[in-house]
Amino acid sequence: MDTLETRELKYFLAVAEELHFGRAAERLGMAQPPLSRAIQQLERRLGVRLLERNRRGVSLTGAGEVLLDEGRAALDAITAAARRTRRAGGTDRPGGPRNRLVLAVKAAASHELLQKLLDAYAAEPDAAEIEVLPSGTCEQEEMLRDGRADVALMHTPYNSLAGFDSEQLLTEGQIAILPAGHPLAAHQTLSLADISDIPDLPLARWPRHGTYPPGPGPEIHDQTQLAQLIALGRTMAVFPDSARAWLWAEHTAVPLTDAPPIVTHIAWPPHSRSLTLAALIRTATRL
């Protein structure tokens, strides 16, 4: 059979991501035996082995890796369809406007550009309400794919534009944001090597896909936390030059001479037929 049920995909993804039937069953809120039977039935229906089971544990076969990638995308598309349909009908926020777009942005990035975009679009006839949804590093991609957002400001090379339509809006350099009293803050410029291994000032770490990259720096959850830890001399961060807009008096921004330029794009799902979204994109490209 070539058809898959949403329930089957959820079961398989839980096992494929946990690589442990017990943890997957706990995550799904069900007993392990029916989960095992469901996966076996799915394998029989597809005619392929998805998982290798042995004393050492569970691992994905080549076919299982394909279904993991394709299944995630399929479930995201289903979730996105439901979210955007409810948003279009106004049922996701009772009493709110039906003509509304959710714009995902990286917290504190492209602040001036974002303000110009919101002001210019608000001046358009029949402008929709724009709900700004701040995100952590690289979360805009997931928000677009699963329907939490209709459109996003994305930043290459850090964000991937794969699978989206996009328009380029702004190119800028990068800065190191340091505690104002740190010796490096007195420099006119810095290189990436200068800031790569500072024992008393490790780089802050943002989560990506739910996990933090390795390193000694503090795990950052939001922009306010980051700003405070930099001011206290506990960490530093690298941001696009436009992040100067949110700096505190206790911060210093130093240009990075060899960091790649950051290009801000407005991105959206390629299948969108929203006239409201099209109007916002036209406004953005005229800035």
PDB file of C-alpha atoms in Angstrom:
ATOM      1  CA  MET A   1       0.000   0.000   0.000  1.00  0.00           C
ATOM      2  CA  ASP A   2       1.168   3.522  -0.770  1.00  0.00           C
ATOM      3  CA  THR A   3      -0.950   5.289   1.859  1.00  0.00           C
ATOM      4  CA  LEU A   4       0.104   6.118   5.403  1.00  0.00           C
ATOM      5  CA  GLU A   5      -2.005   7.177   8.356  1.00  0.00           C
ATOM      6  CA  THR A   6      -1.050  10.130  10.513  1.00  0.00           C
ATOM      7  CA  ARG A   7      -1.168   7.894  13.594  1.00  0.00           C
ATOM      8  CA  GLU A   8       1.315   5.474  12.015  1.00  0.00           C
ATOM      9  CA  LEU A   9       3.725   8.280  11.190  1.00  0.00           C
ATOM     10  CA  LYS A  10       3.575   9.637  14.742  1.00  0.00           C
ATOM     11  CA  TYR A  11       4.310   6.185  16.141  1.00  0.00           C
ATOM     12  CA  PHE A  12       7.214   5.591  13.785  1.00  0.00           C
ATOM     13  CA  LEU A  13       8.744   9.050  14.306  1.00  0.00           C
ATOM     14  CA  ALA A  14       8.667   8.597  18.084  1.00  0.00           C
ATOM     15  CA  VAL A  15      10.561   5.300  17.821  1.00  0.00           C
ATOM     16  CA  ALA A  16      12.941   6.621  15.140  1.00  0.00           C
ATOM     17  CA  GLU A  17      13.836   9.690  17.180  1.00  0.00           C
ATOM     18  CA  GLU A  18      14.148   7.910  20.525  1.00  0.00           C
ATOM     19  CA  LEU A  19      15.652   4.682  19.097  1.00  0.00           C
ATOM     20  CA  HIS A  20      14.056   2.969  22.077  1.00  0.00           C
ATOM     21  CA  PHE A  21      10.575   1.453  22.175  1.00  0.00           C
ATOM     22  CA  GLY A  22      10.106   2.050  25.893  1.00  0.00           C
ATOM     23  CA  ARG A  23      10.944   5.761  25.733  1.00  0.00           C
ATOM     24  CA  ALA A  24       8.873   6.169  22.560  1.00  0.00           C
ATOM     25  CA  ALA A  25       5.857   4.515  24.218  1.00  0.00           C
ATOM     26  CA  GLU A  26       6.229   6.777  27.249  1.00  0.00           C
ATOM     27  CA  ARG A  27       6.458   9.826  24.976  1.00  0.00           C
ATOM     28  CA  LEU A  28       3.286   8.737  23.171  1.00  0.00           C
ATOM     29  CA  GLY A  29       1.421   7.924  26.378  1.00  0.00           C
ATOM     30  CA  MET A  30       0.809   4.288  25.466  1.00  0.00           C
ATOM     31  CA  ALA A  31       1.998   0.798  26.359  1.00  0.00           C
ATOM     32  CA  GLN A  32       5.008  -0.675  24.561  1.00  0.00           C
ATOM     33  CA  PRO A  33       3.420  -3.888  23.143  1.00  0.00           C
ATOM     34  CA  PRO A  34       0.792  -2.136  20.973  1.00  0.00           C
ATOM     35  CA  LEU A  35       3.463   0.293  19.748  1.00  0.00           C
ATOM     36  CA  SER A  36       5.704  -2.603  18.696  1.00  0.00           C
ATOM     37  CA  ARG A  37       2.786  -4.282  16.916  1.00  0.00           C
ATOM     38  CA  ALA A  38       1.908  -1.048  15.113  1.00  0.00           C
ATOM     39  CA  ILE A  39       5.468  -0.649  13.797  1.00  0.00           C
ATOM     40  CA  GLN A  40       5.555  -4.286  12.668  1.00  0.00           C
ATOM     41  CA  GLN A  41       2.236  -3.832  10.867  1.00  0.00           C
ATOM     42  CA  LEU A  42       3.576  -0.696   9.171  1.00  0.00           C
ATOM     43  CA  GLU A  43       6.652  -2.594   7.974  1.00  0.00           C
ATOM     44  CA  ARG A  44       4.475  -5.388   6.574  1.00  0.00           C
ATOM     45  CA  ARG A  45       2.231  -2.953   4.753  1.00  0.00           C
ATOM     46  CA  LEU A  46       5.168  -1.091   3.208  1.00  0.00           C
ATOM     47  CA  GLY A  47       7.059  -4.295   2.489  1.00  0.00           C
ATOM     48  CA  VAL A  48      10.326  -2.976   3.944  1.00  0.00           C
ATOM     49  CA  ARG A  49      12.197  -3.217   7.229  1.00  0.00           C
ATOM     50  CA  LEU A  50      12.350   0.205   8.889  1.00  0.00           C
ATOM     51  CA  LEU A  51      14.201  -0.686  12.088  1.00  0.00           C
ATOM     52  CA  GLU A  52      16.935  -3.105  13.050  1.00  0.00           C
ATOM     53  CA  ARG A  53      16.314  -4.630  16.478  1.00  0.00           C
ATOM     54  CA  ASN A  54      19.029  -6.470  18.397  1.00  0.00           C
ATOM     55  CA  ARG A  55      20.502  -6.771  21.884  1.00  0.00           C
ATOM     56  CA  ARG A  56      22.366  -3.512  21.463  1.00  0.00           C
ATOM     57  CA  GLY A  57      19.166  -1.598  20.796  1.00  0.00           C
ATOM     58  CA  VAL A  58      17.273  -0.129  17.866  1.00  0.00           C
ATOM     59  CA  SER A  59      18.733   1.491  14.734  1.00  0.00           C
ATOM     60  CA  LEU A  60      17.282   2.803  11.493  1.00  0.00           C
ATOM     61  CA  THR A  61      17.650   0.994   8.191  1.00  0.00           C
ATOM     62  CA  GLY A  62      18.185   2.973   5.002  1.00  0.00           C
ATOM     63  CA  ALA A  63      14.440   2.809   4.350  1.00  0.00           C
ATOM     64  CA  GLY A  64      13.783   3.947   7.913  1.00  0.00           C
ATOM     65  CA  GLU A  65      16.002   7.003   7.464  1.00  0.00           C
ATOM     66  CA  VAL A  66      13.994   7.946   4.362  1.00  0.00           C
ATOM     67  CA  LEU A  67      10.693   7.605   6.212  1.00  0.00           C
ATOM     68  CA  LEU A  68      12.087   9.632   9.127  1.00  0.00           C
ATOM     69  CA  ASP A  69      12.844  12.579   6.837  1.00  0.00           C
ATOM     70  CA  GLU A  70       9.730  12.242   4.701  1.00  0.00           C
ATOM     71  CA  GLY A  71       7.503  11.546   7.690  1.00  0.00           C
ATOM     72  CA  ARG A  72       8.628  14.660   9.532  1.00  0.00           C
ATOM     73  CA  ALA A  73       7.910  16.773   6.456  1.00  0.00           C
ATOM     74  CA  ALA A  74       4.503  15.119   5.983  1.00  0.00           C
ATOM     75  CA  LEU A  75       3.428  15.658   9.581  1.00  0.00           C
ATOM     76  CA  ASP A  76       4.663  19.252   9.480  1.00  0.00           C
ATOM     77  CA  ALA A  77       2.573  19.821   6.333  1.00  0.00           C
ATOM     78  CA  ILE A  78      -0.532  18.343   7.961  1.00  0.00           C
ATOM     79  CA  THR A  79      -0.014  20.396  11.119  1.00  0.00           C
ATOM     80  CA  ALA A  80       0.642  23.529   9.057  1.00  0.00           C
ATOM     81  CA  ALA A  81      -2.541  23.016   7.031  1.00  0.00           C
ATOM     82  CA  ALA A  82      -4.606  22.742  10.212  1.00  0.00           C
ATOM     83  CA  ARG A  83      -2.987  25.773  11.866  1.00  0.00           C
ATOM     84  CA  ARG A  84      -3.251  28.045   8.847  1.00  0.00           C
ATOM     85  CA  THR A  85      -6.846  26.962   8.184  1.00  0.00           C
ATOM     86  CA  ARG A  86      -7.834  27.772  11.763  1.00  0.00           C
ATOM     87  CA  ARG A  87      -5.982  31.085  11.561  1.00  0.00           C
ATOM     88  CA  ALA A  88      -7.750  31.990   8.307  1.00  0.00           C
ATOM     89  CA  GLY A  89     -11.079  31.272   9.971  1.00  0.00           C
ATOM     90  CA  GLY A  90     -10.191  33.155  13.142  1.00  0.00           C
ATOM     91  CA  THR A  91     -10.744  30.099  15.342  1.00  0.00           C
ATOM     92  CA  ASP A  92      -7.164  29.970  16.637  1.00  0.00           C
ATOM     93  CA  ARG A  93      -7.741  33.237  18.509  1.00  0.00           C
ATOM     94  CA  PRO A  94     -11.424  33.761  19.376  1.00  0.00           C
ATOM     95  CA  GLY A  95     -12.461  37.357  18.930  1.00  0.00           C
ATOM     96  CA  GLY A  96      -9.376  38.152  16.866  1.00  0.00           C
ATOM     97  CA  PRO A  97      -9.306  39.300  13.235  1.00  0.00           C
ATOM     98  CA  ARG A  98      -9.520  36.753  10.449  1.00  0.00           C
ATOM     99  CA  ASN A  99      -7.292  38.828   8.166  1.00  0.00           C
ATOM    100  CA  ARG A 100      -4.026  38.173   9.989  1.00  0.00           C
ATOM    101  CA  LEU A 101      -0.479  37.018   9.221  1.00  0.00           C
ATOM    102  CA  VAL A 102       2.113  35.629  11.620  1.00  0.00           C
ATOM    103  CA  LEU A 103       5.650  36.860  10.896  1.00  0.00           C
ATOM    104  CA  ALA A 104       8.484  34.882  12.525  1.00  0.00           C
ATOM    105  CA  VAL A 105      11.661  36.831  13.279  1.00  0.00           C
ATOM    106  CA  LYS A 106      14.889  36.067  15.101  1.00  0.00           C
ATOM    107  CA  ALA A 107      14.744  37.953  18.385  1.00  0.00           C
ATOM    108  CA  ALA A 108      16.620  41.293  18.174  1.00  0.00           C
ATOM    109  CA  ALA A 109      17.814  40.786  14.580  1.00  0.00           C
ATOM    110  CA  SER A 110      16.969  43.193  11.719  1.00  0.00           C
ATOM    111  CA  HIS A 111      15.132  45.469  14.150  1.00  0.00           C
ATOM    112  CA  GLU A 112      15.235  48.597  11.988  1.00  0.00           C
ATOM    113  CA  LEU A 113      14.233  46.687   8.852  1.00  0.00           C
ATOM    114  CA  LEU A 114      11.365  45.016  10.700  1.00  0.00           C
ATOM    115  CA  GLN A 115      10.061  48.345  11.978  1.00  0.00           C
ATOM    116  CA  LYS A 116      10.208  49.864   8.491  1.00  0.00           C
ATOM    117  CA  LEU A 117       8.361  46.872   7.067  1.00  0.00           C
ATOM    118  CA  LEU A 118       5.599  46.987   9.672  1.00  0.00           C
ATOM    119  CA  ASP A 119       5.128  50.748   9.254  1.00  0.00           C
ATOM    120  CA  ALA A 120       5.109  50.602   5.448  1.00  0.00           C
ATOM    121  CA  TYR A 121       2.677  47.697   5.333  1.00  0.00           C
ATOM    122  CA  ALA A 122       0.333  49.257   7.918  1.00  0.00           C
ATOM    123  CA  ALA A 123      -0.025  52.235   5.556  1.00  0.00           C
ATOM    124  CA  GLU A 124      -1.311  49.986   2.748  1.00  0.00           C
ATOM    125  CA  PRO A 125      -5.071  49.894   2.040  1.00  0.00           C
ATOM    126  CA  ASP A 126      -6.777  46.874   3.630  1.00  0.00           C
ATOM    127  CA  ALA A 127      -3.593  45.898   5.471  1.00  0.00           C
ATOM    128  CA  ALA A 128      -3.947  42.779   7.584  1.00  0.00           C
ATOM    129  CA  GLU A 129      -2.882  42.532  11.199  1.00  0.00           C
ATOM    130  CA  ILE A 130       0.726  41.359  11.494  1.00  0.00           C
ATOM    131  CA  GLU A 131       1.535  39.293  14.556  1.00  0.00           C
ATOM    132  CA  VAL A 132       5.292  39.313  15.188  1.00  0.00           C
ATOM    133  CA  LEU A 133       6.515  35.986  16.569  1.00  0.00           C
ATOM    134  CA  PRO A 134      10.072  36.221  18.002  1.00  0.00           C
ATOM    135  CA  SER A 135      12.151  33.062  17.778  1.00  0.00           C
ATOM    136  CA  GLY A 136      15.523  31.685  18.746  1.00  0.00           C
ATOM    137  CA  THR A 137      18.364  30.957  16.344  1.00  0.00           C
ATOM    138  CA  CYS A 138      17.136  29.164  13.206  1.00  0.00           C
ATOM    139  CA  GLU A 139      13.662  28.466  14.611  1.00  0.00           C
ATOM    140  CA  GLN A 140      12.004  30.443  11.809  1.00  0.00           C
ATOM    141  CA  GLU A 141      12.445  27.488   9.443  1.00  0.00           C
ATOM    142  CA  GLU A 142      10.504  25.139  11.707  1.00  0.00           C
ATOM    143  CA  MET A 143       7.821  27.745  12.347  1.00  0.00           C
ATOM    144  CA  LEU A 144       7.202  28.140   8.625  1.00  0.00           C
ATOM    145  CA  ARG A 145       7.135  24.405   8.015  1.00  0.00           C
ATOM    146  CA  ASP A 146       4.728  23.522  10.817  1.00  0.00           C
ATOM    147  CA  GLY A 147       2.377  26.466  10.282  1.00  0.00           C
ATOM    148  CA  ARG A 148       3.123  28.504  13.389  1.00  0.00           C
ATOM    149  CA  ALA A 149       4.167  31.271  10.987  1.00  0.00           C
ATOM    150  CA  ASP A 150       2.984  32.361   7.534  1.00  0.00           C
ATOM    151  CA  VAL A 151       6.139  34.283   6.623  1.00  0.00           C
ATOM    152  CA  ALA A 152       9.565  34.847   8.172  1.00  0.00           C
ATOM    153  CA  LEU A 153      12.634  37.033   8.117  1.00  0.00           C
ATOM    154  CA  MET A 154      15.531  34.604   7.637  1.00  0.00           C
ATOM    155  CA  HIS A 155      19.276  35.145   7.707  1.00  0.00           C
ATOM    156  CA  THR A 156      21.766  33.319   5.520  1.00  0.00           C
ATOM    157  CA  PRO A 157      24.171  31.632   6.020  1.00  0.00           C
ATOM    158  CA  TYR A 158      22.608  30.686   9.378  1.00  0.00           C
ATOM    159  CA  ASN A 159      19.102  29.892   8.104  1.00  0.00           C
ATOM    160  CA  SER A 160      18.389  27.463   5.284  1.00  0.00           C
ATOM    161  CA  LEU A 161      16.024  28.697   2.571  1.00  0.00           C
ATOM    162  CA  ALA A 162      15.606  25.191   1.126  1.00  0.00           C
ATOM    163  CA  GLY A 163      11.975  24.496   0.347  1.00  0.00           C
ATOM    164  CA  PHE A 164      10.857  28.133   0.601  1.00  0.00           C
ATOM    165  CA  ASP A 165      10.318  31.011  -1.787  1.00  0.00           C
ATOM    166  CA  SER A 166      12.225  34.135  -0.767  1.00  0.00           C
ATOM    167  CA  GLU A 167      13.318  37.667  -1.639  1.00  0.00           C
ATOM    168  CA  GLN A 168      16.576  39.278  -0.508  1.00  0.00           C
ATOM    169  CA  LEU A 169      16.106  42.452   1.565  1.00  0.00           C
ATOM    170  CA  LEU A 170      19.341  43.465   3.344  1.00  0.00           C
ATOM    171  CA  THR A 171      23.061  42.633   3.536  1.00  0.00           C
ATOM    172  CA  GLU A 172      25.112  43.609   6.598  1.00  0.00           C
ATOM    173  CA  GLY A 173      28.230  42.718   8.549  1.00  0.00           C
ATOM    174  CA  GLN A 174      28.530  40.981  11.908  1.00  0.00           C
ATOM    175  CA  ILE A 175      29.518  42.256  15.344  1.00  0.00           C
ATOM    176  CA  ALA A 176      30.750  40.725  18.565  1.00  0.00           C
ATOM    177  CA  ILE A 177      28.660  41.895  21.521  1.00  0.00           C
ATOM    178  CA  LEU A 178      30.872  42.045  24.610  1.00  0.00           C
ATOM    179  CA  PRO A 179      30.669  43.267  28.203  1.00  0.00           C
ATOM    180  CA  ALA A 180      31.691  46.914  28.091  1.00  0.00           C
ATOM    181  CA  GLY A 181      34.450  46.386  30.682  1.00  0.00           C
ATOM    182  CA  HIS A 182      36.148  43.465  28.941  1.00  0.00           C
ATOM    183  CA  PRO A 183      39.631  44.154  27.432  1.00  0.00           C
ATOM    184  CA  LEU A 184      38.462  43.071  23.956  1.00  0.00           C
ATOM    185  CA  ALA A 185      35.753  45.743  24.045  1.00  0.00           C
ATOM    186  CA  ALA A 186      38.466  48.401  23.621  1.00  0.00           C
ATOM    187  CA  HIS A 187      39.432  47.068  20.165  1.00  0.00           C
ATOM    188  CA  GLN A 188      38.270  48.857  17.022  1.00  0.00           C
ATOM    189  CA  THR A 189      37.804  45.549  15.207  1.00  0.00           C
ATOM    190  CA  LEU A 190      38.161  41.844  15.973  1.00  0.00           C
ATOM    191  CA  SER A 191      38.528  38.634  13.999  1.00  0.00           C
ATOM    192  CA  LEU A 192      36.689  35.352  14.474  1.00  0.00           C
ATOM    193  CA  ALA A 193      39.923  33.863  15.838  1.00  0.00           C
ATOM    194  CA  ASP A 194      40.057  36.603  18.498  1.00  0.00           C
ATOM    195  CA  ILE A 195      36.721  35.511  19.966  1.00  0.00           C
ATOM    196  CA  SER A 196      36.822  31.766  19.295  1.00  0.00           C
ATOM    197  CA  ASP A 197      38.359  30.658  22.599  1.00  0.00           C
ATOM    198  CA  ILE A 198      38.164  33.141  25.451  1.00  0.00           C
ATOM    199  CA  PRO A 199      38.232  31.204  28.767  1.00  0.00           C
ATOM    200  CA  ASP A 200      36.526  33.925  30.794  1.00  0.00           C
ATOM    201  CA  LEU A 201      33.981  34.782  28.082  1.00  0.00           C
ATOM    202  CA  PRO A 202      32.602  31.674  26.312  1.00  0.00           C
ATOM    203  CA  LEU A 203      30.176  32.138  23.433  1.00  0.00           C
ATOM    204  CA  ALA A 204      26.504  31.866  24.342  1.00  0.00           C
ATOM    205  CA  ARG A 205      24.699  28.783  22.963  1.00  0.00           C
ATOM    206  CA  TRP A 206      21.223  28.862  21.440  1.00  0.00           C
ATOM    207  CA  PRO A 207      19.180  25.673  20.889  1.00  0.00           C
ATOM    208  CA  ARG A 208      18.663  24.287  17.404  1.00  0.00           C
ATOM    209  CA  HIS A 209      16.072  21.593  16.757  1.00  0.00           C
ATOM    210  CA  GLY A 210      15.598  21.311  20.509  1.00  0.00           C
ATOM    211  CA  THR A 211      19.243  20.666  21.440  1.00  0.00           C
ATOM    212  CA  TYR A 212      22.198  22.884  22.329  1.00  0.00           C
ATOM    213  CA  PRO A 213      25.549  22.700  20.518  1.00  0.00           C
ATOM    214  CA  PRO A 214      28.500  21.549  22.669  1.00  0.00           C
ATOM    215  CA  GLY A 215      30.638  24.104  24.412  1.00  0.00           C
ATOM    216  CA  PRO A 216      31.336  25.802  27.731  1.00  0.00           C
ATOM    217  CA  GLY A 217      29.079  28.824  27.119  1.00  0.00           C
ATOM    218  CA  PRO A 218      25.749  29.260  28.910  1.00  0.00           C
ATOM    219  CA  GLU A 219      22.580  27.854  27.343  1.00  0.00           C
ATOM    220  CA  ILE A 220      20.456  30.808  26.284  1.00  0.00           C
ATOM    221  CA  HIS A 221      16.660  30.672  26.249  1.00  0.00           C
ATOM    222  CA  ASP A 222      15.668  34.237  25.330  1.00  0.00           C
ATOM    223  CA  GLN A 223      17.024  37.650  24.410  1.00  0.00           C
ATOM    224  CA  THR A 224      16.644  39.222  27.849  1.00  0.00           C
ATOM    225  CA  GLN A 225      18.628  36.420  29.446  1.00  0.00           C
ATOM    226  CA  LEU A 226      21.401  36.853  26.883  1.00  0.00           C
ATOM    227  CA  ALA A 227      21.552  40.621  27.386  1.00  0.00           C
ATOM    228  CA  GLN A 228      21.837  40.246  31.148  1.00  0.00           C
ATOM    229  CA  LEU A 229      24.542  37.574  31.013  1.00  0.00           C
ATOM    230  CA  ILE A 230      26.626  39.702  28.631  1.00  0.00           C
ATOM    231  CA  ALA A 231      26.228  42.724  30.917  1.00  0.00           C
ATOM    232  CA  LEU A 232      27.374  40.585  33.877  1.00  0.00           C
ATOM    233  CA  GLY A 233      30.506  39.512  31.995  1.00  0.00           C
ATOM    234  CA  ARG A 234      29.474  35.852  31.759  1.00  0.00           C
ATOM    235  CA  THR A 235      29.230  35.433  27.974  1.00  0.00           C
ATOM    236  CA  MET A 236      29.384  37.110  24.584  1.00  0.00           C
ATOM    237  CA  ALA A 237      27.460  36.725  21.317  1.00  0.00           C
ATOM    238  CA  VAL A 238      27.794  37.305  17.588  1.00  0.00           C
ATOM    239  CA  PHE A 239      24.960  39.076  15.790  1.00  0.00           C
ATOM    240  CA  PRO A 240      24.245  41.016  12.601  1.00  0.00           C
ATOM    241  CA  ASP A 241      25.230  44.687  12.813  1.00  0.00           C
ATOM    242  CA  SER A 242      21.556  45.700  13.111  1.00  0.00           C
ATOM    243  CA  ALA A 243      21.494  44.157  16.603  1.00  0.00           C
ATOM    244  CA  ARG A 244      23.060  47.410  17.864  1.00  0.00           C
ATOM    245  CA  ALA A 245      19.473  48.609  18.263  1.00  0.00           C
ATOM    246  CA  TRP A 246      18.936  46.548  21.435  1.00  0.00           C
ATOM    247  CA  LEU A 247      22.325  46.986  23.149  1.00  0.00           C
ATOM    248  CA  TRP A 248      22.460  48.075  26.785  1.00  0.00           C
ATOM    249  CA  ALA A 249      24.884  50.636  28.205  1.00  0.00           C
ATOM    250  CA  GLU A 250      26.824  47.705  29.678  1.00  0.00           C
ATOM    251  CA  HIS A 251      27.422  46.244  26.190  1.00  0.00           C
ATOM    252  CA  THR A 252      29.970  47.084  23.494  1.00  0.00           C
ATOM    253  CA  ALA A 253      29.683  46.091  19.833  1.00  0.00           C
ATOM    254  CA  VAL A 254      32.919  45.456  17.908  1.00  0.00           C
ATOM    255  CA  PRO A 255      32.870  44.744  14.134  1.00  0.00           C
ATOM    256  CA  LEU A 256      34.191  41.352  13.004  1.00  0.00           C
ATOM    257  CA  THR A 257      36.449  41.822  10.003  1.00  0.00           C
ATOM    258  CA  ASP A 258      36.372  38.286   8.622  1.00  0.00           C
ATOM    259  CA  ALA A 259      32.851  37.118   9.486  1.00  0.00           C
ATOM    260  CA  PRO A 260      30.669  36.354   6.449  1.00  0.00           C
ATOM    261  CA  PRO A 261      28.024  38.969   5.616  1.00  0.00           C
ATOM    262  CA  ILE A 262      24.503  38.304   6.844  1.00  0.00           C
ATOM    263  CA  VAL A 263      21.787  38.487   4.193  1.00  0.00           C
ATOM    264  CA  THR A 264      18.227  38.995   5.417  1.00  0.00           C
ATOM    265  CA  HIS A 265      15.490  37.421   3.296  1.00  0.00           C
ATOM    266  CA  ILE A 266      11.738  37.396   3.556  1.00  0.00           C
ATOM    267  CA  ALA A 267      10.653  33.770   3.066  1.00  0.00           C
ATOM    268  CA  TRP A 268       7.327  31.965   2.731  1.00  0.00           C
ATOM    269  CA  PRO A 269       5.930  28.532   1.748  1.00  0.00           C
ATOM    270  CA  PRO A 270       6.028  28.130  -2.055  1.00  0.00           C
ATOM    271  CA  HIS A 271       2.467  26.813  -2.296  1.00  0.00           C
ATOM    272  CA  SER A 272       0.898  29.878  -0.632  1.00  0.00           C
ATOM    273  CA  ARG A 273      -1.873  31.602  -2.599  1.00  0.00           C
ATOM    274  CA  SER A 274      -2.601  34.215   0.067  1.00  0.00           C
ATOM    275  CA  LEU A 275      -3.245  37.670  -1.400  1.00  0.00           C
ATOM    276  CA  THR A 276      -2.545  39.164   2.019  1.00  0.00           C
ATOM    277  CA  LEU A 277       0.868  37.519   2.098  1.00  0.00           C
ATOM    278  CA  ALA A 278       1.588  38.652  -1.462  1.00  0.00           C
ATOM    279  CA  ALA A 279       0.858  42.250  -0.446  1.00  0.00           C
ATOM    280  CA  LEU A 280       3.269  42.029   2.491  1.00  0.00           C
ATOM    281  CA  ILE A 281       6.027  40.634   0.270  1.00  0.00           C
ATOM    282  CA  ARG A 282       5.526  43.405  -2.299  1.00  0.00           C
ATOM    283  CA  THR A 283       5.863  45.969   0.481  1.00  0.00           C
ATOM    284  CA  ALA A 284       9.049  44.316   1.751  1.00  0.00           C
ATOM    285  CA  THR A 285      10.725  44.329  -1.668  1.00  0.00           C
ATOM    286  CA  ARG A 286      10.022  48.050  -2.062  1.00  0.00           C
ATOM    287  CA  LEU A 287      11.856  49.039   1.148  1.00  0.00           C
TER     288      LEU A 287
END
